[in-house]
mmCIF file of C-alpha atoms in Angstrom:
data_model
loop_
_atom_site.group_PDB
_atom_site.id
_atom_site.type_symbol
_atom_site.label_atom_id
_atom_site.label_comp_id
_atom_site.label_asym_id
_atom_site.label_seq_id
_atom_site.Cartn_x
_atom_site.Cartn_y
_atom_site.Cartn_z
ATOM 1 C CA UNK G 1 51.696 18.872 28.331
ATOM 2 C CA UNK G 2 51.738 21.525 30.559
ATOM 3 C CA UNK G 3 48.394 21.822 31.096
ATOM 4 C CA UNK G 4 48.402 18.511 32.396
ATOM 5 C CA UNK G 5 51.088 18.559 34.788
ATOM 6 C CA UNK G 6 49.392 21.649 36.159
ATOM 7 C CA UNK G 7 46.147 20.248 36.449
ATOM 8 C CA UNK G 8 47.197 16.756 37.675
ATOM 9 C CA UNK G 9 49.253 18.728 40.403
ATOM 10 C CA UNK G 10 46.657 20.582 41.222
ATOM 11 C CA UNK G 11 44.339 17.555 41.227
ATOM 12 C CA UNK G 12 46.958 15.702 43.829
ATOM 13 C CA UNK G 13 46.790 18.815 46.248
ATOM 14 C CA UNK G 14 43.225 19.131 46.489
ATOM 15 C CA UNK G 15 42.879 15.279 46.793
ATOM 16 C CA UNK G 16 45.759 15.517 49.537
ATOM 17 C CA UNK G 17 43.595 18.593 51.319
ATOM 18 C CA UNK G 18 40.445 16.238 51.568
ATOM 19 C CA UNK G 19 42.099 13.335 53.549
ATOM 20 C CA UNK G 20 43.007 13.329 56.841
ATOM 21 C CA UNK G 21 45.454 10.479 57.296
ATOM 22 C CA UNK G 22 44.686 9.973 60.886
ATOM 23 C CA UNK G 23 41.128 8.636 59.740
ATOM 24 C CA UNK G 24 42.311 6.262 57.236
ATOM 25 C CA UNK G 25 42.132 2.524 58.281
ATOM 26 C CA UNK G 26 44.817 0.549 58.065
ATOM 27 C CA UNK G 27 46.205 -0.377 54.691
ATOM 28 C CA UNK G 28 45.212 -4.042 54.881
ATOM 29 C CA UNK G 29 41.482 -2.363 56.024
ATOM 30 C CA UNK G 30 41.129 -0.229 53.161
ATOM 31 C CA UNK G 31 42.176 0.462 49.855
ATOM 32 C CA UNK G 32 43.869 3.891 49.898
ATOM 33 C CA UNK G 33 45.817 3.162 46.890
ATOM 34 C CA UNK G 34 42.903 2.806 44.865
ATOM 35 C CA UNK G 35 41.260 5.797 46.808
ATOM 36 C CA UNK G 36 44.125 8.004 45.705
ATOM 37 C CA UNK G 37 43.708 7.080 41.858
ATOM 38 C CA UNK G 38 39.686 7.658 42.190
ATOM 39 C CA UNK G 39 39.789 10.897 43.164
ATOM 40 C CA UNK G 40 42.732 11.964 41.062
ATOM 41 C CA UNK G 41 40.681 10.596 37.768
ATOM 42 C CA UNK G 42 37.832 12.321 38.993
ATOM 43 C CA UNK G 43 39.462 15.488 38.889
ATOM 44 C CA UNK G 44 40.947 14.808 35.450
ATOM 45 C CA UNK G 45 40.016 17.849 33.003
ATOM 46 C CA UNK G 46 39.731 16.544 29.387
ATOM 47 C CA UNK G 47 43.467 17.913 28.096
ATOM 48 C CA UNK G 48 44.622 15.627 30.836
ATOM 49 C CA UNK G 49 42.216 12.968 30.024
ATOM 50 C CA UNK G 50 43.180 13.090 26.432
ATOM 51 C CA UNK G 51 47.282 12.936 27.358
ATOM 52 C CA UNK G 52 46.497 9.856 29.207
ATOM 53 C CA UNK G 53 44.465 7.879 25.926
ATOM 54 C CA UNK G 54 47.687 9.425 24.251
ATOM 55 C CA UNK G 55 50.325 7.788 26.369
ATOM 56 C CA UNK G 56 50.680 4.103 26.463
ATOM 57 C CA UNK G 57 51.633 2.780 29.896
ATOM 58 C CA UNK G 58 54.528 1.692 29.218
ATOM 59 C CA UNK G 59 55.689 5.858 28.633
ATOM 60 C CA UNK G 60 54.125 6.755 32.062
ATOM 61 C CA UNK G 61 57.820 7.094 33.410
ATOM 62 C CA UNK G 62 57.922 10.388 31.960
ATOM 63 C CA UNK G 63 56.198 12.068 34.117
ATOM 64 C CA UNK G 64 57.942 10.810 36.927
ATOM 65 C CA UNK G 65 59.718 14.201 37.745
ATOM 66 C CA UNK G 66 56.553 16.091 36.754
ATOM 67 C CA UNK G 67 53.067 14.184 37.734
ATOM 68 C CA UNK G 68 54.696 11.623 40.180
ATOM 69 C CA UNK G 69 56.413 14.164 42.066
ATOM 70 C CA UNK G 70 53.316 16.167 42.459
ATOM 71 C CA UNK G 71 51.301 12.923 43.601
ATOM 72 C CA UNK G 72 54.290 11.899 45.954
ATOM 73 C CA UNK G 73 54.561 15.286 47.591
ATOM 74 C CA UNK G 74 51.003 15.695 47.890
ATOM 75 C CA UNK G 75 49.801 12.825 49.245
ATOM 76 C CA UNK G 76 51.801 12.609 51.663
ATOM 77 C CA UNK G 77 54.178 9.437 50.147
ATOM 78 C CA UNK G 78 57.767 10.170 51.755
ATOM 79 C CA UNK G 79 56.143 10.250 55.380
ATOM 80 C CA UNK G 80 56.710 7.161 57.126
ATOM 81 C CA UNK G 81 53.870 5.755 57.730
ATOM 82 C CA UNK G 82 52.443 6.741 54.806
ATOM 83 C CA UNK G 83 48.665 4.918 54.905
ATOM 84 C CA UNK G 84 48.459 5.141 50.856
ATOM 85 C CA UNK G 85 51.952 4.148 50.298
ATOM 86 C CA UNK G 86 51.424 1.116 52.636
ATOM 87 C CA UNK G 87 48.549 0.229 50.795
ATOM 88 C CA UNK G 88 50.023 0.352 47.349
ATOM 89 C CA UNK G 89 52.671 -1.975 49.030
ATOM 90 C CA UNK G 90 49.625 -4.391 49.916
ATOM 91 C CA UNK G 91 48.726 -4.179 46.802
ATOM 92 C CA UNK G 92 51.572 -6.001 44.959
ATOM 93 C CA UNK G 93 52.287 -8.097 48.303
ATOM 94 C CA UNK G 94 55.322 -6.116 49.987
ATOM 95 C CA UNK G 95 54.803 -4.715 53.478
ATOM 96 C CA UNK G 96 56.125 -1.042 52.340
ATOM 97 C CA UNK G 97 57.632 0.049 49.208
ATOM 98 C CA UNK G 98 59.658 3.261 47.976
ATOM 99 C CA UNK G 99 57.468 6.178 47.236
ATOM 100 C CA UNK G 100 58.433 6.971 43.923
ATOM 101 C CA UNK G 101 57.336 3.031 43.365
ATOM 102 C CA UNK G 102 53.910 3.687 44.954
ATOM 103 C CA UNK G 103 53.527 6.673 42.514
ATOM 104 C CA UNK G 104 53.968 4.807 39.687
ATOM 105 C CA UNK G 105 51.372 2.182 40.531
ATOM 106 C CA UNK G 106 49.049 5.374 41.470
ATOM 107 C CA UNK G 107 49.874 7.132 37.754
ATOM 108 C CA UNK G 108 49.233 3.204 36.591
ATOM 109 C CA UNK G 109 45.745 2.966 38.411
ATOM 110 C CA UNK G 110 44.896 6.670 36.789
ATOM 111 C CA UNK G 111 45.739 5.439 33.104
ATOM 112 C CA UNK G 112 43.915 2.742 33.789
ATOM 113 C CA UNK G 113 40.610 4.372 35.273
ATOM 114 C CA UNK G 114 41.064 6.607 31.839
ATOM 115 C CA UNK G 115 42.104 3.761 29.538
ATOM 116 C CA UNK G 116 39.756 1.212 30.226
ATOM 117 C CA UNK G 117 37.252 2.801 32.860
ATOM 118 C CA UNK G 118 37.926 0.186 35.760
#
């Protein structure tokens, strides 16, 4: 378990060090949401990748304080304007949403991208 917060962390800072938020489109333009999750499961190592086909989705909450917090910080959530936040929003048809709810549907992409590869 705490291999995979540490790697997932990890994971969300080097994600958040390759994107430059002043290039990003719009949200409705692009899917940054989506973008986020990608290159987090891409960075997955396999004790991370096995926690996830561990955990149903239903139990991601649990890593709210751990994972989520790591993804929020990272990426940049809390800022206003947050482009990936803003899309998340898109995503389930609000204009903005709270960043610890744009988290979660980033952690839910992830478990997907692991679960069932799309």
């Amino acid at each position: 378990m705490k291999n995979l917060i540490i790697g997932l962390f990890l994971v969300v800072l080097f994600s958040c060090a390759m994107t430059d938020s002043s290039a990003l489109l719009s949200a409705k333009e692009t899917n940054a949401c989506q973008e986020a999750a990608n290159s987090i499961f891409g960075e997955l190592d396999e004790a991370s990748v096995k926690t996830l086909q561990e955990t149903k989705k239903e139990e991601l909450g649990k890593f709210h304080f751990s994972w989520g917090m790591g993804i929020r910080n990272s990426l940049g959530l809390w800022q206003e304007k947050s482009e990936i936040r803003l899309s998340c929003a898109n995503e389930i048809g609000q204009d903005d949403i709270h960043a610890d709810n744009a988290s979660g549907i980033i952690m839910e992409k992830v478990w997907a991208l692991v679960n069932n590869g799309s």
